[in-house]
Amino acid sequence: QVQLVESGGGLVQAGGSLRLSCAASGRTFSNYDMGWFRQAPGKEREYVAAINKIGSNTYYSDSVKGRFTISRDNAKNTVYLQMNSLKCEDTAVYYCTARTPSILLRSTRWDYWGQGTQVTVSS
């Protein structure tokens, strides 16, 4: 089992920035791809970003490409999501995910999920 705990969410004005963190425990962190999803009220869950186990490859949805950056620190068992130029439509609960490595980083199969952290962007 992998346990995931997100932090860093909050309230920010449009155009601002936030950095989400996700601390992992339970298994060898560097053996897992890591990702972020989000879900806004009344909307389907959206796959936001992913990073492979060694941090050499990343995936972003079109809605966040160029504004969000996913990174990881395998020494700290932590994955980050730097969110810049935030928009009101980025408001959602953000979930950290982990999985055994997939050939296709854009694959939506994920094995482990955190509890989520709320991000609210005000106009």
XYZ file of C-alpha atoms in Angstrom:
123
model
C 0.000 0.000 0.000
C 1.006 3.563 -0.684
C -0.345 6.345 1.489
C -0.634 9.797 -0.035
C -1.207 13.061 1.820
C -1.760 16.290 -0.074
C -1.130 19.783 1.260
C -0.820 23.325 -0.005
C -4.336 24.022 -1.149
C -6.146 27.218 -0.273
C -7.742 30.385 -1.555
C -5.927 32.493 -4.136
C -6.881 35.284 -6.491
C -7.002 34.758 -10.205
C -3.556 35.191 -11.702
C -1.875 33.990 -8.540
C 0.110 30.863 -7.756
C -0.031 27.897 -5.436
C 2.201 24.891 -4.939
C 0.637 21.611 -3.945
C 2.667 18.915 -2.256
C 1.973 15.236 -1.848
C 3.930 13.189 0.664
C 4.032 9.460 0.016
C 4.747 6.633 2.421
C 4.454 2.904 2.645
C 6.446 1.757 -0.362
C 9.521 2.813 -2.307
C 8.468 6.150 -3.761
C 10.876 6.028 -6.680
C 9.177 2.885 -7.981
C 5.963 4.720 -8.815
C 4.643 7.112 -11.399
C 2.920 10.034 -9.682
C 0.043 12.163 -10.838
C -2.555 14.777 -10.055
C -6.260 14.798 -10.794
C -8.877 17.372 -9.940
C -12.618 17.459 -9.584
C -14.780 20.530 -9.552
C -18.337 20.507 -8.155
C -20.732 18.956 -10.616
C -17.979 18.021 -13.048
C -16.169 14.850 -13.952
C -12.761 14.149 -12.549
C -10.007 15.541 -14.761
C -6.539 14.132 -15.243
C -4.207 17.097 -14.763
C -0.574 15.973 -14.797
C 1.753 13.036 -14.322
C 5.445 12.322 -13.930
C 7.305 9.085 -14.386
C 9.195 7.412 -11.591
C 12.553 9.008 -12.317
C 11.153 12.401 -13.265
C 12.349 12.290 -16.854
C 8.940 12.453 -18.500
C 5.794 14.443 -17.793
C 2.235 14.692 -19.020
C -0.156 17.652 -18.831
C -3.735 18.132 -19.839
C -4.333 20.839 -22.420
C -6.191 22.913 -19.841
C -3.087 23.371 -17.651
C -0.211 23.040 -20.108
C 2.133 26.000 -19.839
C 0.746 27.057 -16.440
C 1.273 24.024 -14.190
C 4.475 22.122 -13.527
C 4.732 18.715 -11.930
C 7.960 17.678 -10.260
C 9.182 15.166 -7.728
C 11.873 14.780 -5.126
C 12.554 11.102 -4.663
C 14.807 11.781 -1.686
C 11.867 13.415 0.095
C 9.164 11.032 -1.175
C 7.229 14.036 -2.398
C 5.597 15.143 -5.619
C 4.702 18.765 -6.317
C 2.306 20.637 -8.537
C 3.316 24.243 -9.129
C 0.281 26.138 -10.365
C 0.788 29.566 -11.932
C -1.551 32.001 -13.663
C -4.470 30.424 -11.865
C -7.945 30.856 -13.282
C -11.349 30.583 -11.641
C -11.924 27.395 -13.595
C -8.980 25.795 -11.790
C -11.123 25.710 -8.646
C -11.437 22.068 -7.605
C -10.367 19.422 -5.160
C -6.935 18.218 -6.242
C -5.977 14.593 -5.718
C -2.536 13.050 -5.688
C -2.191 9.610 -7.255
C 0.394 6.869 -7.592
C 0.737 3.756 -9.709
C 3.153 1.119 -10.799
C 4.844 2.477 -13.931
C 2.859 2.635 -17.135
C 4.307 2.686 -20.650
C 1.841 5.415 -21.530
C 2.113 8.286 -19.063
C -1.283 9.579 -20.216
C -2.920 6.335 -19.091
C -5.723 6.994 -16.634
C -5.114 3.823 -14.624
C -4.015 4.778 -11.132
C -3.652 2.518 -8.120
C -3.534 4.826 -5.107
C -5.284 8.079 -4.235
C -4.930 10.738 -1.606
C -7.815 12.413 0.204
C -7.564 15.616 -1.774
C -6.888 19.284 -1.079
C -9.194 22.144 -1.990
C -8.010 24.880 -4.328
C -10.264 27.891 -4.724
C -9.465 30.654 -7.196
C -11.415 33.864 -6.760
C -11.967 36.562 -9.362
